[in-house]
Coordinates of C-alpha atoms in Angstrom, one line a residue:
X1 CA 52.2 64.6 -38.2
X2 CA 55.7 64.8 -39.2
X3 CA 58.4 62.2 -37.7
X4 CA 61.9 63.0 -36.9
X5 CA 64.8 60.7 -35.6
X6 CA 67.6 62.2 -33.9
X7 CA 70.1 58.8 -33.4
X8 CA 72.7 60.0 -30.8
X9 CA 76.3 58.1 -29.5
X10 CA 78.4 60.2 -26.7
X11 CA 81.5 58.9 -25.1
X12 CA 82.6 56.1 -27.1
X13 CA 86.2 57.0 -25.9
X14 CA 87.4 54.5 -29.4
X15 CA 85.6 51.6 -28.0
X16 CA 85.6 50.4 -31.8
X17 CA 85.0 46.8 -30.3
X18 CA 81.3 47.8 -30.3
X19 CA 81.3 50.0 -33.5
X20 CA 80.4 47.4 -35.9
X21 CA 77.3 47.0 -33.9
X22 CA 77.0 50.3 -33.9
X23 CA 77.2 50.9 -37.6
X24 CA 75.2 47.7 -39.0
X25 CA 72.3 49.0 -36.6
X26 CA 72.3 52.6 -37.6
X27 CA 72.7 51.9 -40.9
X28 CA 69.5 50.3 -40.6
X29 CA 67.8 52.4 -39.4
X30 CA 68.6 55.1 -41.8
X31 CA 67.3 52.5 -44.5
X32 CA 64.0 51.9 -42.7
X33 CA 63.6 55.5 -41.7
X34 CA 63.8 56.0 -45.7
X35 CA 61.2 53.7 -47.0
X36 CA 58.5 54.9 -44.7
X37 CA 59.6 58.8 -45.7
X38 CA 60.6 60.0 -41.9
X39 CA 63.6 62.3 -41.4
X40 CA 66.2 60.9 -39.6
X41 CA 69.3 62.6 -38.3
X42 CA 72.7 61.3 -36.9
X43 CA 74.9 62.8 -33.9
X44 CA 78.0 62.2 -31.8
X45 CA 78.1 64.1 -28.6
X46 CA 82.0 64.6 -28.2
X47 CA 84.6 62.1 -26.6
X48 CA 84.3 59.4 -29.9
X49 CA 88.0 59.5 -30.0
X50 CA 90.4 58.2 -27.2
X51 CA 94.2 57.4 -27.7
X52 CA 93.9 54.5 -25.7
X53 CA 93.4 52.7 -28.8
X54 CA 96.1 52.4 -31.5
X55 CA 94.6 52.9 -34.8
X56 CA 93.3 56.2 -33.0
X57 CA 96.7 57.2 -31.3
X58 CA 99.0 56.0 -34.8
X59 CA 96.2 58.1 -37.1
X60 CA 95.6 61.0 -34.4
X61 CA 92.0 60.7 -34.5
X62 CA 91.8 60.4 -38.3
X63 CA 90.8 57.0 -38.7
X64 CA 88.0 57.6 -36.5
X65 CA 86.4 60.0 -38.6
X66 CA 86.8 58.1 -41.4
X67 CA 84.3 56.0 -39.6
X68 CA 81.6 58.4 -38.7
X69 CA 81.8 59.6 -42.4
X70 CA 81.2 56.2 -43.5
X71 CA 77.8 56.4 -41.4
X72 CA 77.0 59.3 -42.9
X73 CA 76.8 61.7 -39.3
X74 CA 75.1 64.9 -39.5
X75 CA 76.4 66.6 -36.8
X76 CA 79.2 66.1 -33.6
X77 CA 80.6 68.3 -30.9
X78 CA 83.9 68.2 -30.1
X79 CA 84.4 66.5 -26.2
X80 CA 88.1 66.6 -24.6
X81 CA 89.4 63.9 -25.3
X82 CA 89.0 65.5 -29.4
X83 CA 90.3 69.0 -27.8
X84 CA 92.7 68.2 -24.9
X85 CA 94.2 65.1 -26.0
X86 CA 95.3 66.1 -29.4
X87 CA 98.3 68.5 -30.2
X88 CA 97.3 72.3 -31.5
X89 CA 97.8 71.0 -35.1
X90 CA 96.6 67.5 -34.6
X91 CA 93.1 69.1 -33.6
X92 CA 93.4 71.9 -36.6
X93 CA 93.5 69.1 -38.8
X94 CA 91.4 66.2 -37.5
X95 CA 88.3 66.8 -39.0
X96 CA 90.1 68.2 -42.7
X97 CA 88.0 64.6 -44.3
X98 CA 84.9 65.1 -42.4
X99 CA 81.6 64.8 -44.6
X100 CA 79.4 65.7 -41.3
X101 CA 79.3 69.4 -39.6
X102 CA 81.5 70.4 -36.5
X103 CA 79.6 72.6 -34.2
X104 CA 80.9 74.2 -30.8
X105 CA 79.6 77.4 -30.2
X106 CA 82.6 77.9 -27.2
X107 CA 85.7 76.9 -28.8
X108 CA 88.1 79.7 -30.4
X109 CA 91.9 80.4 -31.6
X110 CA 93.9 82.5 -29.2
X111 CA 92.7 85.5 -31.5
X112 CA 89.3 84.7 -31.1
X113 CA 88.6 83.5 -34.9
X114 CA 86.5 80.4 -34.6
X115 CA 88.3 77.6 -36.6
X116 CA 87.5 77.0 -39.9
X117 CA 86.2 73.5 -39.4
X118 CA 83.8 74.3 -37.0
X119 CA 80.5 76.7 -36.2
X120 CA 78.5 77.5 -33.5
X121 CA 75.1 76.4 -34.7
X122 CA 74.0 75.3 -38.1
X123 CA 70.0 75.2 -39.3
X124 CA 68.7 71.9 -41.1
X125 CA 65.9 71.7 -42.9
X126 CA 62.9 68.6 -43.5
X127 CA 61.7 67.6 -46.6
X128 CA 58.6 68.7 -44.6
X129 CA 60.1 72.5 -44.5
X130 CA 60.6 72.1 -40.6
X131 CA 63.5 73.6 -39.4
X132 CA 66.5 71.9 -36.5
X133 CA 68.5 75.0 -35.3
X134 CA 71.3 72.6 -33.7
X135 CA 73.8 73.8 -31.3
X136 CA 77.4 72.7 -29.8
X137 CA 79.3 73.1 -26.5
X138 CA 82.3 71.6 -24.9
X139 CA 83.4 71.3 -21.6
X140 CA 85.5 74.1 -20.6
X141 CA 88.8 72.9 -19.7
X142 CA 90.3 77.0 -20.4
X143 CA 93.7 76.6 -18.6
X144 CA 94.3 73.3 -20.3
X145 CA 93.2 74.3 -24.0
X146 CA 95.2 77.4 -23.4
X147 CA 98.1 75.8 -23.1
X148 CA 97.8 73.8 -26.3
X149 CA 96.9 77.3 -27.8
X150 CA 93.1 77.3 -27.9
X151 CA 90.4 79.5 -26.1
X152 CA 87.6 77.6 -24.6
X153 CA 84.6 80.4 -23.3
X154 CA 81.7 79.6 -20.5
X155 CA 79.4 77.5 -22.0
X156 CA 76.3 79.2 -20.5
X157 CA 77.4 82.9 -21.5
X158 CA 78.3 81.3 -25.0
X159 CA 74.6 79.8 -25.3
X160 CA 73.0 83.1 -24.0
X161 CA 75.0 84.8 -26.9
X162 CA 73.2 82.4 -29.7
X163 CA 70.3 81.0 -28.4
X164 CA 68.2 84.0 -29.7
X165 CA 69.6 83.7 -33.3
X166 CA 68.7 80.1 -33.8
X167 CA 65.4 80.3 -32.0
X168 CA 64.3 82.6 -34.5
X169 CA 65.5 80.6 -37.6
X170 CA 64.3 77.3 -35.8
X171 CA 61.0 75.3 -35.1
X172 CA 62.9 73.2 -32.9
X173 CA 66.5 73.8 -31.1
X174 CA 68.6 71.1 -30.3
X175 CA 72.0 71.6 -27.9
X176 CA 74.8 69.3 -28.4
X177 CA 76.3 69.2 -24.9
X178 CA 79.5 67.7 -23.8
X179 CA 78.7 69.3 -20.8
X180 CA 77.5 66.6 -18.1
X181 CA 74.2 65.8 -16.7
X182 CA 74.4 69.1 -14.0
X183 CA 75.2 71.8 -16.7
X184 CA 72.3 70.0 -18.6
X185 CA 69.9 70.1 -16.0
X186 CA 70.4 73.8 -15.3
X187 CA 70.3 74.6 -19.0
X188 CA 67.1 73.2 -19.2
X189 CA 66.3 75.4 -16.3
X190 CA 68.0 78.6 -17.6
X191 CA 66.7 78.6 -21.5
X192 CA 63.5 77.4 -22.2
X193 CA 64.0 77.6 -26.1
X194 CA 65.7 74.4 -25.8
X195 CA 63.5 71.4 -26.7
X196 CA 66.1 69.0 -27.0
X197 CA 69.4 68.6 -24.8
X198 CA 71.7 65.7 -26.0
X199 CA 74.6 65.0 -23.2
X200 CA 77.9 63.4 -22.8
X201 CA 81.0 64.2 -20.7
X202 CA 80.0 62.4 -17.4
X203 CA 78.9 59.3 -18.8
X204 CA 75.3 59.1 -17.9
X205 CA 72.5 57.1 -19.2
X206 CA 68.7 58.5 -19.5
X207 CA 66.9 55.3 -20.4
X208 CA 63.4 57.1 -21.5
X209 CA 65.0 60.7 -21.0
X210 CA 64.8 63.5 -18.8
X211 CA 62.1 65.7 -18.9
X212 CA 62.8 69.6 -17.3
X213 CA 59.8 71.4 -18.0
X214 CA 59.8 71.2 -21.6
X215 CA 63.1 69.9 -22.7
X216 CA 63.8 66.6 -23.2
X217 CA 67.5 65.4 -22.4
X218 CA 68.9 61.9 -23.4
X219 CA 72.3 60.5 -23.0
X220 CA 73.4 57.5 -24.0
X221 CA 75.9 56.1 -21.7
X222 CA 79.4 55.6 -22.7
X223 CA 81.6 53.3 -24.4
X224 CA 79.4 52.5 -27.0
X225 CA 77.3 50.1 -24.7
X226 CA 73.7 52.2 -26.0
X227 CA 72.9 53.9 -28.8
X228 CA 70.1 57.2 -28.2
X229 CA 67.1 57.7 -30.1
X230 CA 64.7 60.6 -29.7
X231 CA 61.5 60.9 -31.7
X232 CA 59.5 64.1 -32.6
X233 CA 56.1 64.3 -33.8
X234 CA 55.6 67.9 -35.5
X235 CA 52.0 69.1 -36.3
X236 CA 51.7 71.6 -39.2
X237 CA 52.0 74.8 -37.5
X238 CA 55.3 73.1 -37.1
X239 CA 55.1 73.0 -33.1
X240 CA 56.2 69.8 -31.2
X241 CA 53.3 67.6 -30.5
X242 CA 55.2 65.0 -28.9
X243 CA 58.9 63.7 -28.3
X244 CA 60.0 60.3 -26.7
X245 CA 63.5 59.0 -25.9
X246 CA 65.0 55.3 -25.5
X247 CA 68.0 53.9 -25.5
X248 CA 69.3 50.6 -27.4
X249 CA 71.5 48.5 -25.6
X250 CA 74.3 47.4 -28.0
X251 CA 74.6 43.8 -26.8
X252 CA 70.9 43.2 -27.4
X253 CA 71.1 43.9 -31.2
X254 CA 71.8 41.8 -34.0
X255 CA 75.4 40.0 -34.1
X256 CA 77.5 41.3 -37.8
X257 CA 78.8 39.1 -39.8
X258 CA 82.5 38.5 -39.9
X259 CA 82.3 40.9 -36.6
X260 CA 85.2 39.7 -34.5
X261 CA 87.2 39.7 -37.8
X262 CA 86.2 43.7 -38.2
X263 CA 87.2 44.5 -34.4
X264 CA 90.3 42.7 -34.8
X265 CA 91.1 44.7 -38.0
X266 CA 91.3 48.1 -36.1
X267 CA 93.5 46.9 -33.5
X268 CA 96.1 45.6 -36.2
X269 CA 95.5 48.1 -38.3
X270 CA 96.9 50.5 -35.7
X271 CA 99.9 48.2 -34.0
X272 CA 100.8 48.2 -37.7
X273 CA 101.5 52.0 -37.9
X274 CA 102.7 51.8 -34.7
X275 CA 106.0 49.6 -35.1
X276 CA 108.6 52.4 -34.9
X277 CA 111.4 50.9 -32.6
X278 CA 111.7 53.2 -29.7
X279 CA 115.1 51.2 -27.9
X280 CA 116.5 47.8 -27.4
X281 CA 116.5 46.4 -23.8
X282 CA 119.6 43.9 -22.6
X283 CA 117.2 42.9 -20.0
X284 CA 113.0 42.9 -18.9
X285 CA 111.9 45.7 -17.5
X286 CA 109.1 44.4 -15.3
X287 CA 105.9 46.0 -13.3
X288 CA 104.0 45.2 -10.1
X289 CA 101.6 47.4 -8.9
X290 CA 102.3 47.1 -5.1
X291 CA 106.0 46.7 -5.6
X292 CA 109.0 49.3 -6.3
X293 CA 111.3 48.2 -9.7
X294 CA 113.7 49.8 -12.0
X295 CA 110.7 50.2 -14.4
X296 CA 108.6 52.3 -12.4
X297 CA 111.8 54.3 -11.2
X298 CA 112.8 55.2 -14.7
X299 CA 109.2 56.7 -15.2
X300 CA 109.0 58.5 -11.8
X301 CA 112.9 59.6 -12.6
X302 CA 111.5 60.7 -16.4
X303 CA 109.2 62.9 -15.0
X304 CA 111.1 64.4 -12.6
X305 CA 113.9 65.5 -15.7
X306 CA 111.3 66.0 -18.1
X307 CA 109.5 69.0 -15.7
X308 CA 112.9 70.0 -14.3
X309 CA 111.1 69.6 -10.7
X310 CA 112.9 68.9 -7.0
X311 CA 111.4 65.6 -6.8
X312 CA 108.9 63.7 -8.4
X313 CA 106.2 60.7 -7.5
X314 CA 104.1 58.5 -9.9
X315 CA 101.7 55.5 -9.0
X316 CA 103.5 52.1 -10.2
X317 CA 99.4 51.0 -11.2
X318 CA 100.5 53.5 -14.3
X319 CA 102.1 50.6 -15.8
X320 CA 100.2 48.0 -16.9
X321 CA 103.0 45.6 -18.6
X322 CA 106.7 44.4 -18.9
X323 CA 108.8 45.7 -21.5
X324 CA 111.7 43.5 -23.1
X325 CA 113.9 43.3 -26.5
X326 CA 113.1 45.4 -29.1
X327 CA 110.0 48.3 -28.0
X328 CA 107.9 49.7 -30.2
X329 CA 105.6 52.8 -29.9
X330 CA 103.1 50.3 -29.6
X331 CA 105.0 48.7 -26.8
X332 CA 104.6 52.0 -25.2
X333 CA 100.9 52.6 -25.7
X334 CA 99.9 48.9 -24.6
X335 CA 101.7 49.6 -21.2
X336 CA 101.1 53.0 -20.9
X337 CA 97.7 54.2 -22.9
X338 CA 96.2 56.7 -20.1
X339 CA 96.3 59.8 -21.9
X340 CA 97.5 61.9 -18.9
X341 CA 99.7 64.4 -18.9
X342 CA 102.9 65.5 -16.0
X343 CA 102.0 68.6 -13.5
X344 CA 104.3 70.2 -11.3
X345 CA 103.0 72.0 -7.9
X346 CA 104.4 74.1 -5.8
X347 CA 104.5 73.5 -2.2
X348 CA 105.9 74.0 1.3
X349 CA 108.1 71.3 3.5
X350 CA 104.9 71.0 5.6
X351 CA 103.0 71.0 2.8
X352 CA 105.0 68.2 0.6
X353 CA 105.8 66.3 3.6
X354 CA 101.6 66.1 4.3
X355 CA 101.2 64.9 0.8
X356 CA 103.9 62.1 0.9
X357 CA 102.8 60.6 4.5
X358 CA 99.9 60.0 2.8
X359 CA 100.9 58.9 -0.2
X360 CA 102.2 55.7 2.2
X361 CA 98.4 54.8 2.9
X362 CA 97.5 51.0 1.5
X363 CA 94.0 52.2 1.5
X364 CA 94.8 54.7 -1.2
X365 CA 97.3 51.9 -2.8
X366 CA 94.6 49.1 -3.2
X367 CA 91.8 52.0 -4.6
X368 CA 90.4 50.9 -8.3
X369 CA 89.8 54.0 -10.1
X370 CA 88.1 55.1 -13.2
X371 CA 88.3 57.8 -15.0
X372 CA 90.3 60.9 -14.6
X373 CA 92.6 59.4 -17.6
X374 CA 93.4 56.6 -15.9
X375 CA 93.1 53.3 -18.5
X376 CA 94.3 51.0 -15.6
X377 CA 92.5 48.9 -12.8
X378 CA 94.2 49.3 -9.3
X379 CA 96.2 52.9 -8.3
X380 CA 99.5 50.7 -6.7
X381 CA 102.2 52.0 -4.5
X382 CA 103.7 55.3 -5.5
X383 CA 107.3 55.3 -6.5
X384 CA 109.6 58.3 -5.7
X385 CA 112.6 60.2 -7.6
X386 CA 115.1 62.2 -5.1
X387 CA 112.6 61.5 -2.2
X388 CA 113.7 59.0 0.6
X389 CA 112.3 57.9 4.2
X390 CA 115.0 57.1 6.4
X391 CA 114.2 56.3 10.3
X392 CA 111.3 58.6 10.3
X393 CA 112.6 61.4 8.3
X394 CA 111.9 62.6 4.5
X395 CA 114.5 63.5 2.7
X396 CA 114.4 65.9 -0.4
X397 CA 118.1 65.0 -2.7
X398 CA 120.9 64.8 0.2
X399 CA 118.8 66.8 2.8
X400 CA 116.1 66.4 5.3
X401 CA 112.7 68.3 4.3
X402 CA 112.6 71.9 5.7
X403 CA 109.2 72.7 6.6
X404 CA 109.3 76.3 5.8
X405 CA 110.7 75.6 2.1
X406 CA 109.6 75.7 -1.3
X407 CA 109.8 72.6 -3.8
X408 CA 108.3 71.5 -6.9
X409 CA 106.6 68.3 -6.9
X410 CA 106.3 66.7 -10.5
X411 CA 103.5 63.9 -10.5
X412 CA 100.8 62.5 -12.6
X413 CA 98.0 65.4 -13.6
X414 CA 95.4 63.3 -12.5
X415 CA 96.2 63.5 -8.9
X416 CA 95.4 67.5 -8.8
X417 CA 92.1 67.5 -10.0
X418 CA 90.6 67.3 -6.3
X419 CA 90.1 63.6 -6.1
X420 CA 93.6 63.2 -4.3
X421 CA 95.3 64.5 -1.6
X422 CA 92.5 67.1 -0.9
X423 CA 94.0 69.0 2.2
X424 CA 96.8 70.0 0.3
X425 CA 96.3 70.0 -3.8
X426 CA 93.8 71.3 -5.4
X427 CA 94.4 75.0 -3.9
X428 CA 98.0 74.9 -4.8
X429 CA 100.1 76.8 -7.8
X430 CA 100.2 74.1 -11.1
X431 CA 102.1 74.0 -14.2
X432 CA 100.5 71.3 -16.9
X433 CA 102.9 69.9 -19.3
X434 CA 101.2 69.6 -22.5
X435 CA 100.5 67.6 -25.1
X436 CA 102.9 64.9 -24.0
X437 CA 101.3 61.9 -22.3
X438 CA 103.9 59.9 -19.6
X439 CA 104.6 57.4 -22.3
X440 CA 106.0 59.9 -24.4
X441 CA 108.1 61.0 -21.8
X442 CA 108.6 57.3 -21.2
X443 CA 109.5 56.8 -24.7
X444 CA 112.1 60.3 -24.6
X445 CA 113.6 58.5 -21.7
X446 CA 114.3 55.2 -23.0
X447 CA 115.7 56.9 -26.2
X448 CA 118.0 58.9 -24.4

């Protein structure tokens, strides 16, 4: 029997406060893996980058690859926070130093050239002479990437496309999914030539694996907290006797030396390219989540000028510090690091006046959310620019809301993904303002 190791990380969304783990422990293993004469291969299932954390937002992603290159990765797929997060050119370049391979089998220019630093599939070969046809796929966000300039395709009619290629150029096919665990599942469903499905996107942890007929899947969390490993026996007719998954939990492994040093590195690396000064403030500027300031209306009033919109709301949980003296970018990301982007909807009087009566609900005020870009704890109240109540009525600028009118509402774009305001939404006409995050329009605000 011939042994492989496939090591697999997903989501790490920049959580470099576990990398050092990460990296003594795979490092490791490569070196144990070695002596005995097993094949062992590396990959990262998308979403290893997040701008959340500064050396990642001051570098654009750079310094993170840097990092798998030092850990010498064999393969990643691209997740969104790599492909919607980054500017066009940011992304065209990010991966200009990698030593590993890029494959995403869905993921074009507008002209439909795939991009020079990636593929769709790529074959590896064992000392042993068994071949790994490995495949990527990304999530397909297509209205978002095609307003940063890309084309993102259906993942499925993509994998239909090249499954039959690689199957017959592989003795085993892995997919590379950034997917989530329901596109997984009904792959395995859908395309038996996959023996191997390594996921990501929705954060989900297969502790021994997922077995679907004959494909294994594994995942491995997020945020660093597990690292996935997946063994496969081969016989030499070079047909899978076996395959096994497990997951390492990143607290239980060995402490590294000097590691709180490391961690601690990364964070001043980036606040040290991140000390352009942005403004000077003559006085605080200072946050509550449940209470209406001048900080949270200059952010509600930015977006409103920065999508040209009739009025505009934000939640004041957006902001997650108080600003004083001299502000830096850094300033900016430490109070503002959700990498989410301003939307304007379209909607009637009825409509708009529907979606701010409930906006006033302290249920929705007090909710804790994760995800959906949001880096803070607690949603707050939501602040309003040229929107008043007075004595029972809504007023849009100087006049009372007209049920039978059109306005444009600017607002956070993670409120019209269908998890908000759900009567009224996620139906509706949207415009995404891309690539800026609020705290760049934060930042063009407090220049101006």
């Amino acid at each position: 029997m011939e042994k492989i190791h496939l090591y697999h990380t997903n989501d790490i969304h920049s959580h470099l406060e576990h990398w050092p783990r990460i990296q003594q422990f795979l490092k490791q293993t490569r070196e144990q893996h070695t002596a005995t004469d097993e094949e062992v291969f590396f990959f990262d299932i998308g979403d290893f980058i997040d701008r959340w954390h500064p050396l990642t937002d001051a570098t654009m992603g750079r310094e993170n690859i840097h990092l798998l290159n030092e850990n010498q990765y064999t393969a990643i797929t691209i997740g969104n926070n790599e492909g919607v997060n980054l500017p066009h050119e940011a992304l065209n370049h990010l991966y200009d130093g990698a030593h590993f391979d890029v494959l995403v089998a869905n993921f074009y220019h507008q002209d439909g050239r795939t991009p020079n630093w990636a593929r769709p599939y790529k074959i590896y070969q064992t000392r042993a002479g068994t071949k790994l046809g490995v495949i990527g796929l990304t999530a397909n966000f297509s209205h978002l990437y095609g307003l940063l300039g890309w084309e993102c395709t259906d993942p499925f009619l993509e994998l239909k496309k090249w499954i039959k290629e690689v199957k017959a150029q592989a003795d085993i096919v892995i997919l590379l999914s950034h997917l989530g665990l329901g596109d997984d599942e009904r792959m395995a469903e859908e395309f038996p030539e996959l023996d191997i499905i390594l996921g990501a996107h929705t954060h989900h942890m297969l502790e021994k694996g997922e077995l679907i007929h004959h494909t294994l899947l594994g995942a491995a969390g997020k945020f660093g907290y597990y690292v996935g490993h997946i063994t496969v026996e081969v016989n030499r007719q070079k047909e899978i006797a076996n395959k096994e998954a497990i997951l390492y939990e990143i607290d239980q492994l060995p402490s590294v030396e000097n590691e709180e040093e490391q961690i601690q590195t990364y964070l001043d690396a980036g606040k040290n390219l991140m000390q352009n000064k942005v403004t000077t403030l003559d006085r605080p500027l200072e946050c509550d989540p449940f209470k209406e300031t001048k900080f949270t209306q200059i952010l509600s009033q930015a977006v409103r000028e920065w999508c040209d919109s009739d009025c505009a709301m934000i939640n004041a949980g957006l902001l997650l510090g108080r600003l004083s003296g001299e502000v830096t970018e850094y300033d900016l990301l430490s109070i503002c690091p959700h990498p989410i982007n301003p939307c304007v909807v379209k909607l009637t009087g009825y409509e708009l006046q529907k979606v701010l009566t409930e906006s006033l609900d302290e249920t929705l005020h007090n909710r804790e959310i994760k995800g959906l870009g949001f880096r803070g704890t607690v949603l707050g109240i939501f602040v309003y620019d040229q929107i008043e109540f007075r004595s029972g009525t809504i007023f849009v600028g100087c006049e009372a809301i007209d049920q039978s009118k059109t306005y444009t509402l600017a607002l956070p774009d993670m409120f019209t993904f269908g998890h908000f305001f759900k009567d009224v939404l996620p139906a509706k006409e949207k415009k995404y303002f891309l690539p800026e995050f609020l705290r760049d329009i934060l930042k063009w605000k407090l220049e101006n």
